[in-house]
XYZ file of C-alpha atoms in Angstrom:
353
model
C 240.561 322.506 40.035
C 237.400 322.921 37.993
C 239.295 322.069 34.818
C 240.499 318.827 36.425
C 236.949 317.923 37.447
C 235.335 318.867 34.132
C 238.092 317.724 31.837
C 238.027 321.010 29.899
C 238.176 324.755 30.466
C 235.088 326.881 30.984
C 234.634 330.142 29.116
C 235.045 333.379 31.013
C 231.259 333.879 31.106
C 230.690 330.351 32.377
C 233.360 330.720 35.040
C 231.762 333.934 36.318
C 228.391 332.194 36.625
C 229.797 329.009 38.164
C 231.825 330.847 40.822
C 229.160 333.463 41.567
C 228.468 334.322 45.229
C 225.770 332.322 47.008
C 223.073 334.868 46.237
C 220.058 335.000 43.910
C 221.171 335.065 40.287
C 219.960 334.330 36.789
C 222.001 332.822 33.946
C 220.620 334.055 30.634
C 221.907 331.213 28.501
C 221.558 331.300 24.736
C 221.143 328.173 22.622
C 224.182 325.902 22.713
C 225.961 328.014 25.339
C 226.483 325.151 27.790
C 223.854 325.794 30.445
C 223.678 322.161 31.642
C 227.470 322.105 31.885
C 227.399 325.380 33.793
C 224.735 324.134 36.213
C 226.574 320.886 36.974
C 229.870 322.783 37.237
C 228.304 325.168 39.753
C 227.120 322.174 41.788
C 230.665 320.766 41.709
C 232.191 324.125 42.639
C 229.916 324.615 45.648
C 230.368 321.040 46.872
C 234.120 321.007 46.246
C 234.525 324.341 48.034
C 232.712 322.971 51.078
C 229.748 325.331 50.834
C 227.118 322.603 50.419
C 226.729 318.828 50.496
C 225.145 317.021 47.535
C 221.900 316.429 49.468
C 221.516 320.169 50.032
C 221.305 320.892 46.291
C 217.900 321.182 44.614
C 217.643 321.224 40.837
C 214.332 321.611 38.993
C 213.782 320.958 35.293
C 210.758 320.490 33.016
C 211.189 317.006 31.600
C 212.366 313.639 32.888
C 214.973 313.630 30.106
C 216.414 316.962 31.274
C 216.311 315.704 34.863
C 218.321 312.617 33.916
C 220.843 314.706 31.964
C 221.457 317.137 34.819
C 221.602 314.365 37.435
C 224.041 312.292 35.356
C 226.207 315.342 34.753
C 226.188 316.285 38.447
C 226.977 312.704 39.494
C 229.974 312.549 37.169
C 231.339 315.825 38.582
C 230.818 314.620 42.166
C 232.481 311.279 41.385
C 235.484 313.101 39.952
C 235.634 315.258 43.087
C 235.723 312.136 45.232
C 238.463 310.620 43.058
C 240.696 313.689 43.051
C 240.176 314.686 46.680
C 239.284 311.534 48.642
C 240.610 312.996 51.886
C 238.195 315.929 51.687
C 235.132 314.208 50.316
C 232.501 312.245 52.187
C 232.166 308.895 50.425
C 228.722 308.417 52.010
C 227.366 311.565 50.354
C 224.126 311.077 48.467
C 222.836 312.622 45.259
C 221.534 316.132 44.654
C 217.747 316.350 44.499
C 217.070 316.775 40.777
C 213.347 316.727 39.962
C 210.857 318.016 37.442
C 208.840 321.028 38.553
C 205.716 318.872 38.702
C 207.410 316.140 40.729
C 208.634 318.737 43.204
C 205.116 320.167 43.539
C 203.654 316.679 43.811
C 206.018 315.896 46.681
C 204.841 318.987 48.560
C 201.206 318.037 48.049
C 201.712 314.446 49.173
C 203.739 315.412 52.237
C 201.719 318.394 53.424
C 198.329 317.884 51.727
C 196.738 316.925 55.056
C 196.839 320.623 55.920
C 194.175 321.063 53.240
C 192.097 318.327 54.836
C 192.702 315.811 52.046
C 194.583 312.604 51.348
C 196.761 312.892 48.244
C 198.335 309.453 48.345
C 196.445 308.243 45.263
C 198.093 308.242 41.842
C 197.536 311.091 39.405
C 194.495 310.666 37.176
C 195.373 309.275 33.766
C 194.192 311.234 30.753
C 191.576 308.607 29.916
C 190.207 308.507 33.463
C 189.928 312.291 33.733
C 188.172 312.473 30.354
C 185.632 309.840 31.391
C 184.980 311.346 34.804
C 184.651 314.896 33.450
C 182.352 313.685 30.657
C 180.103 312.034 33.237
C 180.038 315.283 35.209
C 179.025 317.269 32.126
C 176.260 314.808 31.231
C 174.785 314.931 34.747
C 175.344 318.564 35.658
C 172.589 320.772 37.030
C 174.319 323.855 35.629
C 172.565 325.788 32.883
C 174.458 324.961 29.665
C 171.807 326.242 27.289
C 174.121 328.991 26.044
C 176.771 326.485 24.951
C 175.726 325.163 21.555
C 178.100 322.191 21.356
C 177.871 318.564 22.456
C 179.026 317.141 25.799
C 182.314 315.855 24.369
C 183.378 319.377 23.300
C 182.165 320.853 26.591
C 184.264 318.265 28.431
C 187.333 319.206 26.412
C 186.748 322.926 27.041
C 186.152 322.298 30.750
C 189.448 320.450 31.206
C 191.343 323.024 29.155
C 189.953 325.916 31.194
C 190.722 324.142 34.467
C 194.343 323.623 33.405
C 194.725 327.195 32.152
C 193.358 328.686 35.366
C 195.705 326.485 37.396
C 198.753 327.592 35.390
C 197.759 331.262 35.578
C 196.884 331.133 39.305
C 193.364 332.437 38.626
C 190.343 331.190 40.546
C 187.096 330.350 38.682
C 185.258 332.874 40.882
C 187.518 335.613 39.501
C 186.554 334.696 35.930
C 182.856 334.560 36.819
C 182.948 337.980 38.498
C 184.830 339.494 35.581
C 182.452 338.178 32.929
C 179.409 339.186 34.941
C 180.760 342.758 34.942
C 181.313 342.560 31.169
C 177.731 341.430 30.577
C 176.369 344.076 32.947
C 178.372 346.777 31.183
C 177.140 345.700 27.735
C 173.543 345.520 28.942
C 173.842 349.080 30.222
C 174.866 350.474 26.857
C 172.336 352.214 24.692
C 171.964 350.351 21.448
C 173.638 347.123 20.490
C 175.381 345.439 17.600
C 176.482 341.955 16.669
C 180.002 342.432 18.039
C 178.694 343.375 21.492
C 176.202 340.519 21.447
C 178.973 338.102 20.534
C 181.122 339.357 23.435
C 178.194 338.919 25.797
C 177.557 335.364 24.580
C 181.238 334.507 24.988
C 181.189 335.796 28.563
C 178.053 333.775 29.308
C 179.682 330.601 27.988
C 182.800 331.254 30.031
C 180.711 331.761 33.172
C 179.019 328.400 32.593
C 182.363 326.685 31.996
C 183.898 328.303 35.097
C 181.029 326.992 37.197
C 181.676 323.561 35.718
C 185.338 323.955 36.722
C 184.167 324.615 40.280
C 182.063 321.446 40.181
C 184.939 319.490 38.625
C 187.340 320.560 41.372
C 184.740 319.770 44.031
C 184.265 316.306 42.530
C 188.019 315.635 42.572
C 188.149 316.924 46.138
C 185.331 314.620 47.268
C 187.115 311.592 45.796
C 190.658 312.623 46.811
C 191.666 312.712 43.137
C 194.374 314.856 41.578
C 195.617 315.517 38.050
C 198.843 317.051 36.793
C 197.372 320.530 36.465
C 196.411 320.430 40.162
C 199.877 319.691 41.506
C 201.438 323.148 41.233
C 198.157 324.886 42.092
C 197.723 322.927 45.323
C 201.417 323.092 46.241
C 201.263 326.866 45.819
C 198.169 327.064 48.004
C 199.901 325.023 50.718
C 203.080 327.129 50.905
C 201.154 330.412 50.692
C 198.535 329.482 53.309
C 200.976 327.706 55.633
C 204.274 329.669 55.880
C 205.746 327.014 58.183
C 205.729 324.593 55.239
C 207.758 327.028 53.121
C 210.241 327.389 55.988
C 210.528 323.615 56.375
C 211.181 323.027 52.656
C 213.638 325.921 52.457
C 215.595 324.538 55.442
C 216.310 321.295 53.551
C 218.364 322.966 50.824
C 221.321 325.324 50.636
C 220.946 326.181 46.956
C 218.338 325.791 44.222
C 218.841 325.687 40.445
C 215.832 326.374 38.206
C 216.202 325.177 34.630
C 214.348 326.609 31.587
C 212.934 329.350 33.768
C 211.527 331.209 30.751
C 208.867 328.486 30.460
C 207.607 328.583 34.044
C 203.961 329.518 34.559
C 202.563 332.212 36.826
C 201.561 329.555 39.354
C 205.044 327.994 39.312
C 206.639 331.401 39.763
C 204.452 332.129 42.810
C 205.364 328.733 44.280
C 209.097 329.258 43.759
C 209.039 332.885 44.891
C 207.205 331.915 48.084
C 209.806 329.236 48.802
C 213.036 330.849 47.666
C 212.782 334.642 47.876
C 214.321 336.889 50.589
C 217.909 336.262 49.520
C 217.924 332.465 49.265
C 220.757 331.413 46.869
C 218.549 330.409 43.963
C 219.878 330.439 40.407
C 217.490 330.503 37.478
C 218.750 329.428 34.066
C 217.026 330.113 30.772
C 216.647 332.231 27.675
C 213.628 334.478 27.009
C 214.189 334.003 23.274
C 213.544 330.257 23.628
C 210.167 330.455 25.375
C 207.850 327.850 23.831
C 205.117 327.173 26.388
C 203.084 330.363 26.312
C 200.116 328.343 25.017
C 199.831 326.557 28.363
C 200.214 329.559 30.646
C 203.987 330.018 30.736
C 205.125 333.618 31.079
C 208.444 334.743 29.607
C 208.130 337.760 31.896
C 209.159 335.474 34.768
C 212.786 335.374 33.640
C 212.828 339.043 32.652
C 211.548 340.004 36.109
C 213.624 337.477 38.056
C 216.191 340.056 39.291
C 213.402 342.147 40.863
C 211.369 339.210 42.193
C 214.336 337.399 43.777
C 216.361 340.175 45.367
C 219.304 339.514 47.682
C 219.285 340.040 51.452
C 220.153 343.715 50.931
C 217.061 344.158 48.723
C 219.194 344.615 45.618
C 218.244 343.036 42.306
C 219.630 339.568 41.645
C 222.758 339.403 39.515
C 222.529 338.532 35.813
C 225.153 336.270 34.225
C 224.917 336.041 30.425
C 226.080 332.977 28.508
C 226.187 334.255 24.952
C 228.821 332.102 23.215
C 227.306 329.252 21.209
C 229.491 326.122 21.219
C 227.252 323.943 19.111
C 226.640 325.576 15.730
C 228.713 326.817 12.824
C 229.304 330.481 12.026
C 226.853 330.641 9.117
C 224.024 329.178 11.206
C 224.722 331.627 14.030
C 224.852 334.627 11.704
C 221.476 333.696 10.229
C 219.951 332.965 13.648
C 221.163 336.316 15.015
C 219.769 338.137 11.996
C 216.353 336.495 12.297
C 216.128 336.989 16.072
C 217.412 340.566 16.203
C 214.029 342.142 16.972
C 213.177 339.402 19.480
C 216.444 339.814 21.380
C 215.922 343.570 21.529
C 212.699 343.037 23.493
C 214.470 341.354 26.411
C 216.716 343.511 28.603
C 219.085 340.777 29.834
C 219.857 339.137 26.474
C 223.221 339.887 24.917
């Protein structure tokens, strides 16, 4: 039946992943191994088998392009299901919910943001608007910036970068301030000093000043009911963690979740998803730790390596791992060279074949 719907045969590895039980699982999919095909085929299998309806499927990706590709692929499979089995298929069925991670978080914030005492109906700040507003804050701040020997434009850039990094890493500015205060206190308590220690102390002082600016920046956005992209996941995570009934409500809307490019999720995204979809929910992560590219903005490849332990099944057993190791895109010479170059990298990740 799957071959009729897809128009071609899946590999043995793909078939195992597509027909996996409705339990937590992770597909470790190498480059060119057909992960989008496998995800859309799994959607078709679950819908065609009567386990879920299209509206009960949640798919999360990183980019609008990837969202469109997965949605188009899923729609074509569902349309073929309806054509082949009209007597068993609801013609009024809608589409799966395929969103970017940020759009999903934004939806949570807009729907449940009142629980934080704020109105999040306004549009996300554009890059130009956030730069201007943050620059104005820096120029008018009462914080002591004497230890930062750069102009307001550079301070503004550093402020926005630190705010985004802390949001992605799920770290509060107060945590940074407390840490750096301990560093400075420790250095001051040492007998003797040298330029390296003085440089560390100055760096900690600058980071304390910037973290206090981050606090002021977030307070300013709060007072004006403003939000930027880096706030969406942070605030959505706060909502589902602080208000468990919200997590239950969102979880009740879906019967399965598919998480694309999971190796590039941040710490904050992982906390959000774990809060929503742990405890045996049938969530399937798809990704490849050898293709992680967003470490510079807080992504943690450890998320996909630790997925089996973080998303255990109802019996508290580690989630199943389904490897997709056969490349269907590249020639033999390219694959031999790629495998040679990546040998040490692949050895670092336990679930890569």
